[in-house]
Short mmCIF file of C-alpha atoms in Angstrom, two decimals:
data_model
loop_
_atom_site.label_atom_id
_atom_site.label_comp_id
_atom_site.label_asym_id
_atom_site.label_seq_id
_atom_site.Cartn_x
_atom_site.Cartn_y
_atom_site.Cartn_z
CA MET A 140 -9.72 -14.34 -25.58
CA ALA A 141 -12.45 -11.79 -25.71
CA LYS A 142 -12.74 -9.02 -22.94
CA ILE A 143 -15.43 -7.64 -21.00
CA ASP A 144 -15.48 -4.47 -23.01
CA GLU A 145 -15.86 -6.13 -26.21
CA VAL A 146 -18.95 -7.75 -24.79
CA ALA A 147 -20.26 -4.33 -23.76
CA ARG A 148 -19.72 -2.65 -27.10
CA ALA A 149 -21.29 -5.77 -28.89
CA ALA A 150 -24.24 -5.65 -26.49
CA GLY A 151 -24.68 -2.09 -26.92
CA VAL A 152 -24.40 -1.32 -22.94
CA SER A 153 -21.59 -0.21 -20.56
CA ILE A 154 -18.99 -2.34 -18.94
CA SER A 155 -20.82 -2.00 -15.61
CA THR A 156 -24.30 -3.47 -17.19
CA VAL A 157 -22.26 -6.38 -18.34
CA SER A 158 -20.68 -6.90 -14.87
CA TYR A 159 -23.98 -6.50 -13.12
CA ALA A 160 -25.56 -9.00 -15.46
CA LEU A 161 -22.98 -11.58 -15.18
CA SER A 162 -22.85 -11.46 -11.54
CA GLY A 163 -26.49 -10.86 -10.65
CA LYS A 164 -25.55 -7.96 -8.21
CA ARG A 165 -28.27 -5.67 -9.54
CA PRO A 166 -31.17 -6.00 -11.91
CA VAL A 167 -30.83 -6.13 -15.46
CA SER A 168 -33.93 -6.04 -17.97
CA ALA A 169 -34.73 -9.34 -19.63
CA GLU A 170 -33.88 -7.80 -23.32
CA THR A 171 -30.71 -6.34 -21.85
CA ARG A 172 -29.75 -9.86 -20.20
CA ARG A 173 -30.45 -11.53 -23.52
CA ARG A 174 -28.15 -9.29 -25.47
CA ILE A 175 -25.26 -9.55 -23.24
CA GLN A 176 -25.99 -13.55 -22.97
CA ALA A 177 -25.57 -13.56 -26.94
CA ALA A 178 -22.59 -11.33 -27.01
CA VAL A 179 -20.82 -13.72 -24.49
CA HIS A 180 -21.74 -16.65 -26.57
CA GLU A 181 -20.95 -15.04 -29.76
CA LEU A 182 -17.10 -13.56 -28.63
CA GLY A 183 -16.39 -16.57 -26.66
CA TYR A 184 -16.44 -14.91 -23.49
CA SER A 185 -15.21 -17.04 -20.59
CA PRO A 186 -18.08 -19.28 -21.37
CA ASN A 187 -17.61 -21.68 -18.40
CA ALA A 188 -17.00 -18.78 -15.84
CA GLY A 189 -19.72 -16.67 -17.75
CA ALA A 190 -22.21 -19.60 -17.06
CA ARG A 191 -21.45 -19.84 -13.43
CA MET A 192 -21.68 -16.16 -12.71
CA LEU A 193 -25.07 -16.09 -15.01
CA ALA A 194 -26.45 -18.55 -12.58
CA GLY A 195 -25.61 -16.31 -9.56
CA SER A 196 -22.86 -18.49 -8.05
CA GLN A 197 -19.34 -17.07 -7.00
CA THR A 198 -15.54 -18.73 -7.02
CA ASN A 199 -14.73 -17.84 -3.52
CA ILE A 200 -11.25 -16.87 -4.64
CA PHE A 201 -9.55 -13.56 -4.74
CA ALA A 202 -6.76 -12.79 -6.96
CA LEU A 203 -3.65 -11.08 -5.28
CA SER A 204 -1.78 -8.89 -7.54
CA GLU A 205 1.65 -8.48 -5.80
CA PRO A 206 4.59 -8.45 -8.36
CA LEU A 207 7.78 -9.72 -6.89
CA ARG A 208 10.97 -8.06 -8.23
CA ALA A 209 14.69 -8.82 -7.81
CA ASP A 210 14.93 -5.52 -5.51
CA SER A 211 11.55 -5.84 -3.64
CA HIS A 212 12.05 -5.75 0.16
CA ALA A 213 11.13 -9.47 0.70
CA PRO A 214 10.19 -9.23 4.46
CA SER A 215 7.56 -6.06 3.70
CA HIS A 216 6.19 -8.01 0.82
CA MET A 217 5.64 -11.31 2.46
CA ALA A 218 4.16 -9.73 5.55
CA PHE A 219 1.37 -8.27 3.25
CA MET A 220 0.73 -11.50 1.36
CA HIS A 221 0.56 -13.60 4.26
CA ALA A 222 -1.81 -10.94 6.27
CA MET A 223 -3.84 -10.73 3.10
CA THR A 224 -4.27 -14.64 2.76
CA VAL A 225 -5.30 -14.79 6.27
CA ALA A 226 -7.91 -12.15 6.06
CA ALA A 227 -9.05 -13.77 3.00
CA ARG A 228 -9.42 -17.28 4.57
CA ARG A 229 -11.22 -15.92 7.54
CA LYS A 230 -14.06 -15.00 5.04
CA ASP A 231 -13.91 -18.60 3.42
CA TYR A 232 -11.68 -17.05 0.50
CA ASP A 233 -8.89 -18.55 -1.19
CA MET A 234 -6.16 -16.80 -2.62
CA LEU A 235 -4.85 -16.98 -6.55
CA LEU A 236 -1.32 -15.35 -6.19
CA LEU A 237 -0.29 -13.07 -9.18
CA THR A 238 3.55 -12.54 -8.71
CA ASP A 239 4.68 -11.99 -12.22
CA GLU A 240 7.22 -8.97 -12.64
CA ASP A 241 4.78 -7.78 -15.39
CA ALA A 242 1.84 -7.34 -13.02
CA SER A 243 -0.61 -6.00 -15.79
CA ALA A 244 -0.37 -9.14 -17.88
CA GLY A 245 -1.60 -11.38 -15.08
CA MET A 246 -4.23 -8.86 -13.84
CA LYS A 247 -5.64 -8.74 -17.33
CA ARG A 248 -5.69 -12.80 -17.87
CA VAL A 249 -7.65 -13.26 -14.54
CA ALA A 250 -10.09 -10.15 -15.09
CA ALA A 251 -11.04 -11.66 -18.31
CA SER A 252 -11.31 -15.38 -17.06
CA GLY A 253 -13.97 -15.15 -14.53
CA LEU A 254 -11.89 -17.12 -12.37
CA VAL A 255 -12.01 -14.93 -9.38
CA ASP A 256 -14.59 -12.68 -7.63
CA ALA A 257 -12.50 -9.79 -6.98
CA ILE A 258 -8.78 -8.29 -7.21
CA LEU A 259 -6.80 -7.44 -4.52
CA VAL A 260 -3.79 -5.00 -5.51
CA LEU A 261 -0.50 -4.69 -3.58
CA ASP A 262 3.06 -2.88 -4.37
CA VAL A 263 0.99 0.22 -6.01
CA ALA A 264 3.23 2.57 -8.04
CA PRO A 265 2.11 6.15 -8.24
CA ASP A 266 1.39 5.81 -12.17
CA ASP A 267 0.39 2.02 -11.84
CA PRO A 268 -0.92 0.67 -15.09
CA ARG A 269 -3.18 -1.66 -13.00
CA VAL A 270 -5.39 1.40 -12.39
CA GLU A 271 -6.83 1.37 -16.05
CA ILE A 272 -7.23 -2.51 -15.93
CA ALA A 273 -9.13 -2.02 -13.07
CA ARG A 274 -11.48 0.56 -14.63
CA SER A 275 -12.25 -1.49 -18.03
CA SER A 276 -12.45 -4.63 -16.70
CA GLY A 277 -15.41 -4.49 -14.39
CA MET A 278 -13.87 -6.63 -11.98
CA PRO A 279 -14.43 -5.57 -8.40
CA THR A 280 -10.75 -4.28 -7.35
CA LEU A 281 -9.23 -2.94 -4.20
CA PHE A 282 -5.80 -1.28 -4.25
CA VAL A 283 -3.98 -1.75 -0.83
CA GLY A 284 -1.90 1.62 -1.59
CA ILE A 285 -2.84 4.70 -3.59
CA PRO A 286 -1.94 5.77 -6.99
CA ASN A 287 -1.67 9.23 -8.16
CA ASP A 288 -4.98 8.78 -10.22
CA HIS A 289 -7.37 7.42 -7.92
CA ASP A 290 -10.55 9.27 -7.84
CA ASP A 291 -13.03 6.61 -8.77
CA LEU A 292 -10.95 3.77 -7.20
CA VAL A 293 -11.40 2.12 -3.76
CA CYS A 294 -8.04 2.31 -2.06
CA VAL A 295 -6.85 1.27 1.50
CA ASP A 296 -4.02 2.55 3.05
CA LEU A 297 -2.66 3.84 6.32
CA ASP A 298 -2.65 7.72 6.77
CA PHE A 299 0.86 8.26 6.11
CA GLU A 300 0.45 11.96 5.96
CA ARG A 301 -0.96 12.05 9.51
CA ALA A 302 1.53 9.48 10.63
CA ALA A 303 4.55 11.85 9.52
CA ILE A 304 2.90 14.72 11.02
CA ASP A 305 2.32 12.97 14.50
CA ALA A 306 6.01 12.04 14.18
CA VAL A 307 7.04 15.87 13.82
CA ASP A 308 4.84 17.08 16.01
CA ARG A 309 6.28 14.79 18.61
CA LEU A 310 9.71 16.12 18.23
CA ALA A 311 8.71 19.69 17.96
CA ASP A 312 6.92 19.37 21.49
CA ALA A 313 10.12 18.07 22.82
CA GLY A 314 11.85 21.51 21.43
CA HIS A 315 13.62 19.83 18.48
CA ARG A 316 14.28 22.61 15.76
CA GLU A 317 16.92 20.44 13.64
CA ILE A 318 15.49 17.09 12.40
CA GLY A 319 16.48 14.63 9.48
CA LEU A 320 14.42 12.33 7.80
CA ILE A 321 15.97 8.88 6.37
CA GLY A 322 13.93 7.28 4.04
CA GLY A 323 13.74 4.12 2.04
CA SER A 324 15.87 3.41 -1.33
CA ARG A 325 15.65 5.99 -4.33
CA ARG A 326 13.64 3.26 -6.16
CA ALA A 327 11.34 3.47 -3.59
CA TYR A 328 10.59 6.89 -4.02
CA GLU A 329 10.20 6.32 -7.83
CA LYS A 330 8.15 3.21 -7.69
CA SER A 331 5.81 3.59 -4.82
CA ASN A 332 3.22 6.36 -4.03
CA PHE A 333 3.59 6.42 -0.06
CA PRO A 334 7.53 7.38 0.50
CA PRO A 335 7.04 10.57 -1.19
CA ARG A 336 4.08 11.26 0.90
CA VAL A 337 5.73 10.74 3.89
CA ARG A 338 8.72 12.96 2.74
CA SER A 339 6.47 15.69 1.74
CA ALA A 340 4.46 15.50 4.94
CA VAL A 341 7.62 15.62 7.20
CA THR A 342 8.95 18.70 5.55
CA ASP A 343 6.07 20.51 5.05
CA ARG A 344 4.91 20.07 9.04
CA ALA A 345 8.80 20.98 9.93
CA THR A 346 8.13 24.38 7.93
CA GLU A 347 4.87 25.04 9.87
CA ARG A 348 6.56 24.18 13.21
CA GLY A 349 9.44 26.28 12.96
CA MET A 350 11.92 23.58 12.42
CA ASN A 351 14.92 22.84 9.62
CA ALA A 352 14.29 19.25 8.06
CA ARG A 353 16.56 17.55 6.07
CA ALA A 354 15.90 14.40 4.08
CA VAL A 355 17.77 11.66 2.29
CA ALA A 356 17.15 8.27 0.88
CA SER A 357 18.85 5.07 2.41
CA GLY A 358 20.75 4.08 -0.87
CA GLU A 359 19.89 3.55 -4.71
CA VAL A 360 18.04 0.29 -4.67
CA VAL A 361 18.71 -1.65 -1.72
CA THR A 362 19.99 -0.47 1.83
CA ASP A 363 23.51 0.91 1.44
CA ARG A 364 25.00 0.92 4.83
CA ALA A 365 27.88 2.99 3.99
CA HIS A 366 25.23 5.67 2.69
CA VAL A 367 23.10 5.46 5.67
CA ARG A 368 26.31 5.70 8.12
CA ALA A 369 27.46 9.01 6.01
CA SER A 370 23.80 10.22 6.48
CA VAL A 371 23.75 9.99 10.12
CA ARG A 372 27.14 11.62 10.24
CA GLU A 373 26.22 14.66 8.39
CA PHE A 374 23.10 14.84 10.28
CA VAL A 375 25.05 14.75 13.58
CA ALA A 376 27.60 17.36 12.17
CA ALA A 377 24.60 19.85 11.24
CA GLY A 378 23.33 19.66 14.56
CA VAL A 379 20.18 17.53 14.26
CA THR A 380 18.77 16.19 17.53
CA GLY A 381 15.81 14.42 16.09
CA ILE A 382 15.72 11.63 13.33
CA VAL A 383 12.61 10.26 11.65
CA LEU A 384 12.82 6.95 10.20
CA HIS A 385 10.97 5.91 7.20
CA ALA A 386 12.88 2.86 6.25
CA PRO A 387 13.28 -1.18 6.74
CA GLU A 388 14.65 -2.38 9.97
CA GLU A 389 18.16 -2.82 8.93
CA VAL A 390 18.33 1.00 8.26
CA LEU A 391 17.41 1.56 11.66
CA GLN A 392 19.91 -0.76 12.99
CA VAL A 393 22.49 1.11 11.03
CA VAL A 394 21.49 4.38 12.15
CA LEU A 395 21.64 3.21 15.93
CA VAL A 396 25.08 1.52 15.58
CA GLU A 397 26.43 4.77 14.10
CA LEU A 398 24.94 6.91 16.53
CA ALA A 399 26.54 4.76 19.25
CA ALA A 400 30.00 5.03 17.08
CA LEU A 401 29.78 8.67 17.33
CA GLY A 402 28.99 8.70 21.22
CA LYS A 403 25.56 9.85 20.69
CA SER A 404 22.97 8.21 22.97
CA VAL A 405 19.09 7.68 22.30
CA PRO A 406 17.27 9.61 23.53
CA ASP A 407 19.57 12.02 25.35
CA ASP A 408 21.62 13.19 22.39
CA VAL A 409 19.25 12.20 19.52
CA SER A 410 15.54 11.50 19.46
CA ILE A 411 14.22 8.92 17.06
CA VAL A 412 10.77 7.88 15.65
CA SER A 413 9.94 5.41 12.99
CA VAL A 414 7.20 6.03 10.77
CA GLY A 415 5.19 3.61 9.05
CA SER A 416 7.41 0.55 10.19
CA SER A 417 6.06 -3.00 9.54
CA PHE A 418 8.49 -4.45 12.21
CA ASP A 419 8.72 -4.57 15.95
CA THR A 420 10.71 -1.73 17.13
CA ASP A 421 10.38 -2.53 20.66
CA THR A 422 12.81 -5.77 20.12
CA LEU A 423 15.81 -3.44 19.02
CA PRO A 424 18.53 -3.10 21.60
CA THR A 425 17.39 0.34 21.83
CA PRO A 426 13.51 0.54 21.42
CA VAL A 427 12.32 3.17 19.10
CA ASP A 428 9.00 4.89 19.13
CA SER A 429 7.17 3.83 16.10
CA ILE A 430 3.87 4.83 14.04
CA PRO A 431 3.55 1.12 12.68
CA LEU A 432 2.16 0.06 9.46
CA VAL A 433 -0.16 -2.80 10.39
CA PRO A 434 -0.53 -5.12 7.41
CA GLN A 435 -3.29 -7.08 8.96
CA SER A 436 -5.38 -3.67 9.44
CA SER A 437 -4.87 -2.79 5.65
CA CYS A 438 -5.46 -6.25 4.37
CA GLU A 439 -8.72 -7.02 6.56
CA LEU A 440 -10.22 -3.71 5.65
CA ALA A 441 -9.37 -4.53 2.17
CA VAL A 442 -10.77 -8.07 2.04
CA ASP A 443 -13.89 -6.62 3.96
CA LEU A 444 -14.50 -4.01 1.30
CA ALA A 445 -13.95 -6.42 -1.54
CA ILE A 446 -17.08 -8.63 -0.05
CA GLU A 447 -19.22 -5.65 0.03
CA LEU A 448 -18.56 -4.97 -3.76
CA ILE A 449 -19.01 -8.67 -4.62
CA ALA A 450 -22.48 -8.44 -2.99
CA GLY A 451 -23.30 -5.37 -5.14
CA ARG A 452 -23.43 -3.24 -1.67
CA PRO A 453 -22.52 0.55 -2.23
CA VAL A 454 -18.72 1.12 -1.22
CA ALA A 455 -17.56 4.58 -1.47
CA SER A 456 -14.92 5.12 -4.07
CA GLY A 457 -11.76 7.09 -2.99
CA LEU A 458 -9.29 6.80 0.08
CA HIS A 459 -10.12 4.59 3.03
CA LEU A 460 -7.46 5.64 5.20
CA ILE A 461 -6.60 3.82 8.84
CA PRO A 462 -5.73 6.30 11.37
CA PRO A 463 -2.13 6.12 12.72
CA THR A 464 -1.21 4.86 16.25
CA TYR A 465 1.96 6.26 18.16
CA LEU A 466 3.56 3.68 19.98
CA ASP A 467 5.90 5.32 22.82
CA ARG A 468 9.04 3.27 23.57
CA GLY A 469 11.17 6.14 25.37
CA SER A 470 13.14 7.13 22.23
CA VAL A 471 12.11 10.88 22.31
CA ALA A 472 13.41 13.16 24.80
CA ALA A 473 13.71 16.97 25.45
CA ALA A 474 16.03 18.46 22.82
CA PRO A 475 19.63 18.86 24.43
CA SER A 476 20.52 22.46 25.14
CA ALA A 477 22.95 24.03 22.85
#
């Protein structure tokens, strides 16, 4: 199947010009449009979808690229998939799910088919191969997450750095000087962009505030309960009085159970803040302060920006960060005296 970049080369124009001609989003001269139409027909570039787009119609379908892997944290993934589908439906859009582990293959097929109006990308990796597909396809594409190479992309995300700083500041203002961060799995630090951002922001801000910070992962791939319990014991032995959690709900539950087993109460002995939690920390046996990651906020903003791109209205490339909100559940108190 021919690709849009091949059409652009055959017509002697840029990929964006082909996209504008096919979608009708911006004016294209009659001669340029003629060359593009000729290239579309000669190369067999999605003739049916191309004919629809040349007529100025839309499919009212988004593609959602969300690879599901054996080690994916299913609750978080499903929360975002559901929120994105609901946000799209509110705008009269249906969703085509691309869930194959090889995320690139499905995205390439859809981008070349003309069956969707835009592509929404979840589970973004630091070196995500879908970045180059987004650049070469000419298809409006929104990333919910931030790849390392993102300057000319449109990316939506929680401001994780600000969230981490707010968590550290809350502990610092309460007098804590020894803090620990328990993050997600080691794989998450390798395959996702935001865990390293949180870790760096926590340790950097702790240094700025004159604090000592220790950071550990919660296991290799999935939650390792023994590893989390051992980390909590090491924190307590080292005099840690404040813990920042950036991990799934089950990790937080293990932390609370292990602290209780050590005879430590929250918040009198140890204060806790959960950063980027997509679950309700208020329903835990011990409610925990949180700076939540709200899937609805990210997904609704992504859908709104996608519709702006489809309509040909200007959207600033780069980062569209959602300001964090601190939810006080009473799990932070003044640091205990030595």
